[in-house]
PDB file of C-alpha atoms in Angstrom:
ATOM      1  CA  UNK A   1      77.912 156.105  45.465  1.00  0.00           C
ATOM      2  CA  UNK A   2      80.659 154.571  43.044  1.00  0.00           C
ATOM      3  CA  UNK A   3      79.210 153.565  39.676  1.00  0.00           C
ATOM      4  CA  UNK A   4      80.692 150.647  38.034  1.00  0.00           C
ATOM      5  CA  UNK A   5      80.007 150.208  34.218  1.00  0.00           C
ATOM      6  CA  UNK A   6      80.531 147.187  32.246  1.00  0.00           C
ATOM      7  CA  UNK A   7      80.970 147.154  28.653  1.00  0.00           C
ATOM      8  CA  UNK A   8      81.461 144.584  25.771  1.00  0.00           C
ATOM      9  CA  UNK A   9      79.769 142.850  22.837  1.00  0.00           C
ATOM     10  CA  UNK A  10      76.232 141.480  23.831  1.00  0.00           C
ATOM     11  CA  UNK A  11      76.641 138.441  21.514  1.00  0.00           C
ATOM     12  CA  UNK A  12      79.244 135.830  21.007  1.00  0.00           C
ATOM     13  CA  UNK A  13      79.712 132.668  18.881  1.00  0.00           C
ATOM     14  CA  UNK A  14      80.221 129.356  20.387  1.00  0.00           C
ATOM     15  CA  UNK A  15      83.803 128.432  20.970  1.00  0.00           C
ATOM     16  CA  UNK A  16      84.918 132.140  20.837  1.00  0.00           C
ATOM     17  CA  UNK A  17      86.173 134.075  23.639  1.00  0.00           C
ATOM     18  CA  UNK A  18      83.862 136.615  25.777  1.00  0.00           C
ATOM     19  CA  UNK A  19      85.525 139.628  26.797  1.00  0.00           C
ATOM     20  CA  UNK A  20      84.145 142.385  28.924  1.00  0.00           C
ATOM     21  CA  UNK A  21      85.534 145.509  30.602  1.00  0.00           C
ATOM     22  CA  UNK A  22      84.478 147.328  33.823  1.00  0.00           C
ATOM     23  CA  UNK A  23      85.287 150.942  34.238  1.00  0.00           C
ATOM     24  CA  UNK A  24      85.873 152.044  37.702  1.00  0.00           C
ATOM     25  CA  UNK A  25      85.516 155.923  38.135  1.00  0.00           C
ATOM     26  CA  UNK A  26      87.713 158.089  40.181  1.00  0.00           C
ATOM     27  CA  UNK A  27      90.726 156.190  40.340  1.00  0.00           C
ATOM     28  CA  UNK A  28      89.719 153.979  43.124  1.00  0.00           C
ATOM     29  CA  UNK A  29      90.467 150.964  41.560  1.00  0.00           C
ATOM     30  CA  UNK A  30      94.070 151.266  43.069  1.00  0.00           C
ATOM     31  CA  UNK A  31      92.599 151.357  46.514  1.00  0.00           C
ATOM     32  CA  UNK A  32      94.473 148.744  48.788  1.00  0.00           C
ATOM     33  CA  UNK A  33      91.153 147.948  50.551  1.00  0.00           C
ATOM     34  CA  UNK A  34      89.261 146.494  47.771  1.00  0.00           C
ATOM     35  CA  UNK A  35      89.583 143.743  45.142  1.00  0.00           C
ATOM     36  CA  UNK A  36      87.609 143.927  41.840  1.00  0.00           C
ATOM     37  CA  UNK A  37      85.200 140.961  40.686  1.00  0.00           C
ATOM     38  CA  UNK A  38      82.967 139.576  38.139  1.00  0.00           C
ATOM     39  CA  UNK A  39      79.887 137.668  38.780  1.00  0.00           C
ATOM     40  CA  UNK A  40      77.238 136.261  36.271  1.00  0.00           C
ATOM     41  CA  UNK A  41      73.581 135.287  36.636  1.00  0.00           C
ATOM     42  CA  UNK A  42      72.113 132.956  33.696  1.00  0.00           C
ATOM     43  CA  UNK A  43      68.779 134.211  32.796  1.00  0.00           C
ATOM     44  CA  UNK A  44      66.341 133.325  35.755  1.00  0.00           C
ATOM     45  CA  UNK A  45      68.989 131.727  37.726  1.00  0.00           C
ATOM     46  CA  UNK A  46      71.423 132.277  40.625  1.00  0.00           C
ATOM     47  CA  UNK A  47      74.761 134.207  41.064  1.00  0.00           C
ATOM     48  CA  UNK A  48      78.003 132.633  40.139  1.00  0.00           C
ATOM     49  CA  UNK A  49      81.180 134.370  41.350  1.00  0.00           C
ATOM     50  CA  UNK A  50      83.682 134.287  38.528  1.00  0.00           C
ATOM     51  CA  UNK A  51      86.828 135.823  40.065  1.00  0.00           C
ATOM     52  CA  UNK A  52      88.303 138.951  41.568  1.00  0.00           C
ATOM     53  CA  UNK A  53      91.442 141.050  40.949  1.00  0.00           C
ATOM     54  CA  UNK A  54      93.614 143.562  42.875  1.00  0.00           C
ATOM     55  CA  UNK A  55      95.026 146.487  41.343  1.00  0.00           C
ATOM     56  CA  UNK A  56      98.501 144.557  41.689  1.00  0.00           C
ATOM     57  CA  UNK A  57      97.379 141.802  39.458  1.00  0.00           C
ATOM     58  CA  UNK A  58      96.732 139.330  42.042  1.00  0.00           C
ATOM     59  CA  UNK A  59      93.833 137.280  41.013  1.00  0.00           C
ATOM     60  CA  UNK A  60      91.485 134.537  42.541  1.00  0.00           C
ATOM     61  CA  UNK A  61      89.428 132.624  40.340  1.00  0.00           C
ATOM     62  CA  UNK A  62      86.160 130.110  40.773  1.00  0.00           C
ATOM     63  CA  UNK A  63      87.855 126.732  40.166  1.00  0.00           C
ATOM     64  CA  UNK A  64      84.921 125.754  38.237  1.00  0.00           C
ATOM     65  CA  UNK A  65      85.742 128.427  35.580  1.00  0.00           C
ATOM     66  CA  UNK A  66      89.485 128.671  36.156  1.00  0.00           C
ATOM     67  CA  UNK A  67      90.755 126.902  33.235  1.00  0.00           C
ATOM     68  CA  UNK A  68      88.893 129.421  30.896  1.00  0.00           C
ATOM     69  CA  UNK A  69      89.002 132.565  32.794  1.00  0.00           C
ATOM     70  CA  UNK A  70      91.572 135.501  32.804  1.00  0.00           C
ATOM     71  CA  UNK A  71      90.934 138.582  34.586  1.00  0.00           C
ATOM     72  CA  UNK A  72      93.191 141.350  34.194  1.00  0.00           C
ATOM     73  CA  UNK A  73      93.469 145.159  35.392  1.00  0.00           C
ATOM     74  CA  UNK A  74      94.723 148.481  33.676  1.00  0.00           C
ATOM     75  CA  UNK A  75      95.309 150.986  36.334  1.00  0.00           C
ATOM     76  CA  UNK A  76      96.024 153.572  33.885  1.00  0.00           C
ATOM     77  CA  UNK A  77      92.603 153.480  32.365  1.00  0.00           C
ATOM     78  CA  UNK A  78      90.631 152.589  35.730  1.00  0.00           C
ATOM     79  CA  UNK A  79      89.486 149.449  34.229  1.00  0.00           C
ATOM     80  CA  UNK A  80      89.399 145.615  34.689  1.00  0.00           C
ATOM     81  CA  UNK A  81      88.611 143.049  32.424  1.00  0.00           C
ATOM     82  CA  UNK A  82      87.080 139.574  31.733  1.00  0.00           C
ATOM     83  CA  UNK A  83      88.122 136.956  29.184  1.00  0.00           C
ATOM     84  CA  UNK A  84      86.217 133.688  29.178  1.00  0.00           C
ATOM     85  CA  UNK A  85      87.247 131.290  26.274  1.00  0.00           C
ATOM     86  CA  UNK A  86      85.572 128.446  24.537  1.00  0.00           C
ATOM     87  CA  UNK A  87      82.212 129.608  25.388  1.00  0.00           C
ATOM     88  CA  UNK A  88      78.933 127.728  25.081  1.00  0.00           C
ATOM     89  CA  UNK A  89      75.247 128.360  25.522  1.00  0.00           C
ATOM     90  CA  UNK A  90      75.575 127.808  29.114  1.00  0.00           C
ATOM     91  CA  UNK A  91      77.667 130.847  29.547  1.00  0.00           C
ATOM     92  CA  UNK A  92      74.796 132.986  28.350  1.00  0.00           C
ATOM     93  CA  UNK A  93      74.521 135.262  31.446  1.00  0.00           C
ATOM     94  CA  UNK A  94      74.202 138.829  32.680  1.00  0.00           C
ATOM     95  CA  UNK A  95      77.621 139.618  33.520  1.00  0.00           C
ATOM     96  CA  UNK A  96      78.235 142.071  36.831  1.00  0.00           C
ATOM     97  CA  UNK A  97      81.242 143.781  37.747  1.00  0.00           C
ATOM     98  CA  UNK A  98      81.554 144.665  41.377  1.00  0.00           C
ATOM     99  CA  UNK A  99      83.647 146.174  44.268  1.00  0.00           C
ATOM    100  CA  UNK A 100      84.926 143.226  46.383  1.00  0.00           C
ATOM    101  CA  UNK A 101      85.979 144.024  49.795  1.00  0.00           C
ATOM    102  CA  UNK A 102      89.265 143.204  51.477  1.00  0.00           C
ATOM    103  CA  UNK A 103      90.097 143.120  55.118  1.00  0.00           C
ATOM    104  CA  UNK A 104      93.566 143.697  56.556  1.00  0.00           C
ATOM    105  CA  UNK A 105      94.312 139.936  56.491  1.00  0.00           C
ATOM    106  CA  UNK A 106      93.963 139.677  52.826  1.00  0.00           C
ATOM    107  CA  UNK A 107      90.383 137.919  53.278  1.00  0.00           C
ATOM    108  CA  UNK A 108      87.967 138.978  50.576  1.00  0.00           C
ATOM    109  CA  UNK A 109      84.301 139.303  51.929  1.00  0.00           C
ATOM    110  CA  UNK A 110      81.217 141.038  50.199  1.00  0.00           C
ATOM    111  CA  UNK A 111      80.523 142.709  47.045  1.00  0.00           C
ATOM    112  CA  UNK A 112      79.272 146.340  47.080  1.00  0.00           C
ATOM    113  CA  UNK A 113      78.365 148.066  44.912  1.00  0.00           C
ATOM    114  CA  UNK A 114      77.554 146.184  41.516  1.00  0.00           C
ATOM    115  CA  UNK A 115      77.601 147.417  38.038  1.00  0.00           C
ATOM    116  CA  UNK A 116      74.264 147.545  36.237  1.00  0.00           C
ATOM    117  CA  UNK A 117      75.240 144.333  34.476  1.00  0.00           C
ATOM    118  CA  UNK A 118      75.256 143.360  30.650  1.00  0.00           C
ATOM    119  CA  UNK A 119      73.579 140.423  28.989  1.00  0.00           C
ATOM    120  CA  UNK A 120      75.813 138.460  27.000  1.00  0.00           C
ATOM    121  CA  UNK A 121      74.444 135.909  24.791  1.00  0.00           C
ATOM    122  CA  UNK A 122      76.012 133.029  23.016  1.00  0.00           C
ATOM    123  CA  UNK A 123      74.778 132.111  19.739  1.00  0.00           C
ATOM    124  CA  UNK A 124      75.749 131.366  16.403  1.00  0.00           C
TER     125      UNK A 124
ATOM    126  CA  UNK B   1      82.874 124.580  48.396  1.00  0.00           C
ATOM    127  CA  UNK B   2      80.215 125.557  50.932  1.00  0.00           C
ATOM    128  CA  UNK B   3      76.867 125.185  49.579  1.00  0.00           C
ATOM    129  CA  UNK B   4      74.094 127.596  50.579  1.00  0.00           C
ATOM    130  CA  UNK B   5      70.411 126.287  50.614  1.00  0.00           C
ATOM    131  CA  UNK B   6      67.830 128.931  50.714  1.00  0.00           C
ATOM    132  CA  UNK B   7      64.288 128.393  51.769  1.00  0.00           C
ATOM    133  CA  UNK B   8      61.612 128.855  51.067  1.00  0.00           C
ATOM    134  CA  UNK B   9      61.992 129.120  47.317  1.00  0.00           C
ATOM    135  CA  UNK B  10      59.002 131.520  47.383  1.00  0.00           C
ATOM    136  CA  UNK B  11      57.421 133.444  50.177  1.00  0.00           C
ATOM    137  CA  UNK B  12      53.970 134.999  49.644  1.00  0.00           C
ATOM    138  CA  UNK B  13      53.312 137.736  52.121  1.00  0.00           C
ATOM    139  CA  UNK B  14      51.313 141.064  52.623  1.00  0.00           C
ATOM    140  CA  UNK B  15      52.838 144.469  53.231  1.00  0.00           C
ATOM    141  CA  UNK B  16      52.789 145.319  56.978  1.00  0.00           C
ATOM    142  CA  UNK B  17      53.707 141.335  57.707  1.00  0.00           C
ATOM    143  CA  UNK B  18      56.803 139.881  59.057  1.00  0.00           C
ATOM    144  CA  UNK B  19      59.188 138.040  56.415  1.00  0.00           C
ATOM    145  CA  UNK B  20      61.401 135.324  57.399  1.00  0.00           C
ATOM    146  CA  UNK B  21      63.930 133.888  54.834  1.00  0.00           C
ATOM    147  CA  UNK B  22      66.392 131.174  55.648  1.00  0.00           C
ATOM    148  CA  UNK B  23      70.056 130.286  54.470  1.00  0.00           C
ATOM    149  CA  UNK B  24      71.687 127.100  55.543  1.00  0.00           C
ATOM    150  CA  UNK B  25      75.371 126.293  54.915  1.00  0.00           C
ATOM    151  CA  UNK B  26      76.593 123.088  54.135  1.00  0.00           C
ATOM    152  CA  UNK B  27      79.592 123.376  56.543  1.00  0.00           C
ATOM    153  CA  UNK B  28      80.436 125.956  59.201  1.00  0.00           C
ATOM    154  CA  UNK B  29      81.254 129.491  58.127  1.00  0.00           C
ATOM    155  CA  UNK B  30      84.215 131.154  60.007  1.00  0.00           C
ATOM    156  CA  UNK B  31      83.392 134.296  61.947  1.00  0.00           C
ATOM    157  CA  UNK B  32      80.039 134.815  60.610  1.00  0.00           C
ATOM    158  CA  UNK B  33      81.322 135.616  57.176  1.00  0.00           C
ATOM    159  CA  UNK B  34      77.815 135.971  55.331  1.00  0.00           C
ATOM    160  CA  UNK B  35      76.111 138.675  53.415  1.00  0.00           C
ATOM    161  CA  UNK B  36      72.574 139.115  51.941  1.00  0.00           C
ATOM    162  CA  UNK B  37      71.492 141.038  48.981  1.00  0.00           C
ATOM    163  CA  UNK B  38      68.390 142.160  47.449  1.00  0.00           C
ATOM    164  CA  UNK B  39      67.708 142.074  43.904  1.00  0.00           C
ATOM    165  CA  UNK B  40      64.913 143.685  42.038  1.00  0.00           C
ATOM    166  CA  UNK B  41      63.820 142.706  38.421  1.00  0.00           C
ATOM    167  CA  UNK B  42      66.093 144.246  35.862  1.00  0.00           C
ATOM    168  CA  UNK B  43      68.438 145.402  38.588  1.00  0.00           C
ATOM    169  CA  UNK B  44      71.873 144.432  39.895  1.00  0.00           C
ATOM    170  CA  UNK B  45      71.951 142.977  43.536  1.00  0.00           C
ATOM    171  CA  UNK B  46      72.238 145.323  46.310  1.00  0.00           C
ATOM    172  CA  UNK B  47      73.977 144.592  49.745  1.00  0.00           C
ATOM    173  CA  UNK B  48      71.662 144.645  52.661  1.00  0.00           C
ATOM    174  CA  UNK B  49      73.795 142.744  55.761  1.00  0.00           C
ATOM    175  CA  UNK B  50      77.294 141.601  56.035  1.00  0.00           C
ATOM    176  CA  UNK B  51      78.775 139.975  58.832  1.00  0.00           C
ATOM    177  CA  UNK B  52      75.562 137.927  59.374  1.00  0.00           C
ATOM    178  CA  UNK B  53      73.873 140.856  61.294  1.00  0.00           C
ATOM    179  CA  UNK B  54      75.464 144.012  60.203  1.00  0.00           C
ATOM    180  CA  UNK B  55      73.220 146.659  58.067  1.00  0.00           C
ATOM    181  CA  UNK B  56      74.966 147.908  55.142  1.00  0.00           C
ATOM    182  CA  UNK B  57      75.038 152.059  54.640  1.00  0.00           C
ATOM    183  CA  UNK B  58      71.523 153.270  53.930  1.00  0.00           C
ATOM    184  CA  UNK B  59      69.639 149.985  54.890  1.00  0.00           C
ATOM    185  CA  UNK B  60      66.321 150.643  56.918  1.00  0.00           C
ATOM    186  CA  UNK B  61      66.311 149.140  60.453  1.00  0.00           C
ATOM    187  CA  UNK B  62      63.218 146.641  59.482  1.00  0.00           C
ATOM    188  CA  UNK B  63      66.173 144.637  58.014  1.00  0.00           C
ATOM    189  CA  UNK B  64      68.086 142.397  60.189  1.00  0.00           C
ATOM    190  CA  UNK B  65      70.143 139.323  60.335  1.00  0.00           C
ATOM    191  CA  UNK B  66      70.884 136.446  62.479  1.00  0.00           C
ATOM    192  CA  UNK B  67      72.723 133.335  62.886  1.00  0.00           C
ATOM    193  CA  UNK B  68      72.454 130.026  64.629  1.00  0.00           C
ATOM    194  CA  UNK B  69      75.205 127.557  63.971  1.00  0.00           C
ATOM    195  CA  UNK B  70      75.279 126.982  60.039  1.00  0.00           C
ATOM    196  CA  UNK B  71      71.645 128.599  59.998  1.00  0.00           C
ATOM    197  CA  UNK B  72      71.318 132.172  58.719  1.00  0.00           C
ATOM    198  CA  UNK B  73      68.005 134.192  59.009  1.00  0.00           C
ATOM    199  CA  UNK B  74      67.024 137.496  57.117  1.00  0.00           C
ATOM    200  CA  UNK B  75      63.949 139.100  58.895  1.00  0.00           C
ATOM    201  CA  UNK B  76      62.274 141.924  57.464  1.00  0.00           C
ATOM    202  CA  UNK B  77      60.316 143.132  60.313  1.00  0.00           C
ATOM    203  CA  UNK B  78      57.230 144.947  58.740  1.00  0.00           C
ATOM    204  CA  UNK B  79      56.925 144.585  54.809  1.00  0.00           C
ATOM    205  CA  UNK B  80      56.814 147.655  52.677  1.00  0.00           C
ATOM    206  CA  UNK B  81      55.737 147.663  48.977  1.00  0.00           C
ATOM    207  CA  UNK B  82      59.411 148.119  47.789  1.00  0.00           C
ATOM    208  CA  UNK B  83      60.770 145.204  49.688  1.00  0.00           C
ATOM    209  CA  UNK B  84      59.275 142.581  47.289  1.00  0.00           C
ATOM    210  CA  UNK B  85      62.178 140.966  45.371  1.00  0.00           C
ATOM    211  CA  UNK B  86      64.488 138.145  45.322  1.00  0.00           C
ATOM    212  CA  UNK B  87      66.903 137.818  48.082  1.00  0.00           C
ATOM    213  CA  UNK B  88      70.361 135.940  48.002  1.00  0.00           C
ATOM    214  CA  UNK B  89      72.826 135.039  50.777  1.00  0.00           C
ATOM    215  CA  UNK B  90      76.527 134.737  50.225  1.00  0.00           C
ATOM    216  CA  UNK B  91      79.379 133.288  52.038  1.00  0.00           C
ATOM    217  CA  UNK B  92      82.835 134.559  52.348  1.00  0.00           C
ATOM    218  CA  UNK B  93      84.287 132.480  54.617  1.00  0.00           C
ATOM    219  CA  UNK B  94      86.226 130.346  52.029  1.00  0.00           C
ATOM    220  CA  UNK B  95      86.681 130.593  48.406  1.00  0.00           C
ATOM    221  CA  UNK B  96      84.766 129.810  46.118  1.00  0.00           C
ATOM    222  CA  UNK B  97      82.740 132.721  47.195  1.00  0.00           C
ATOM    223  CA  UNK B  98      79.076 131.084  47.060  1.00  0.00           C
ATOM    224  CA  UNK B  99      75.619 132.378  46.609  1.00  0.00           C
ATOM    225  CA  UNK B 100      72.214 130.680  47.570  1.00  0.00           C
ATOM    226  CA  UNK B 101      69.836 130.049  44.941  1.00  0.00           C
ATOM    227  CA  UNK B 102      67.541 132.630  46.199  1.00  0.00           C
ATOM    228  CA  UNK B 103      64.185 133.354  47.787  1.00  0.00           C
ATOM    229  CA  UNK B 104      61.486 135.107  45.934  1.00  0.00           C
ATOM    230  CA  UNK B 105      59.513 137.309  48.148  1.00  0.00           C
ATOM    231  CA  UNK B 106      56.332 138.020  46.361  1.00  0.00           C
ATOM    232  CA  UNK B 107      53.109 139.939  47.333  1.00  0.00           C
ATOM    233  CA  UNK B 108      50.160 137.975  48.586  1.00  0.00           C
TER     234      UNK B 108
END
């Protein structure tokens, strides 16, 4: 089973940029069958897809966050990263990275597996 | 954006009983592009079902999924103690990929 691992600061000040990294073991980040995604979950609430990236750098973002989100990939480190700018308390959440399936037509599908998640709190 | 509405919000049942969870889409989802996840407290979601009715690897056959138009159902035929959790549906028919708000399955 693939084990994804999120890392990054657990506390970010309002108006600053949240930065997280997900490490994908074994070089599988360059698989042509998958994208790599970020999903978040505010405490006690539901799940929200943030965006996903292919090893080539192609990205798809949720329009609700698109103006503040940048997802990048570093295949040499088997990592992909999330940056969310101008954060507010509403961005406090557990942030998950996950493998995002891709079928031959290019359509993306489900998320499996997920990392354990990391709580990011936005507070001064 | 496709909105997914799950019902009920909370379902209270006993081990051994049958659970039926619903997920209704605000518009048609092409080609049964719907998944179900289980999330236990303090854990990440786990994929249960994809393609509306296909079980993910390692998922017991007491879990099943079905669809009728824009209505999707997750059924757990006979509840085991480890099944109690929050369940989410997710559509991948169109971007943005959206989740339902969740159904909490609790022990009665």
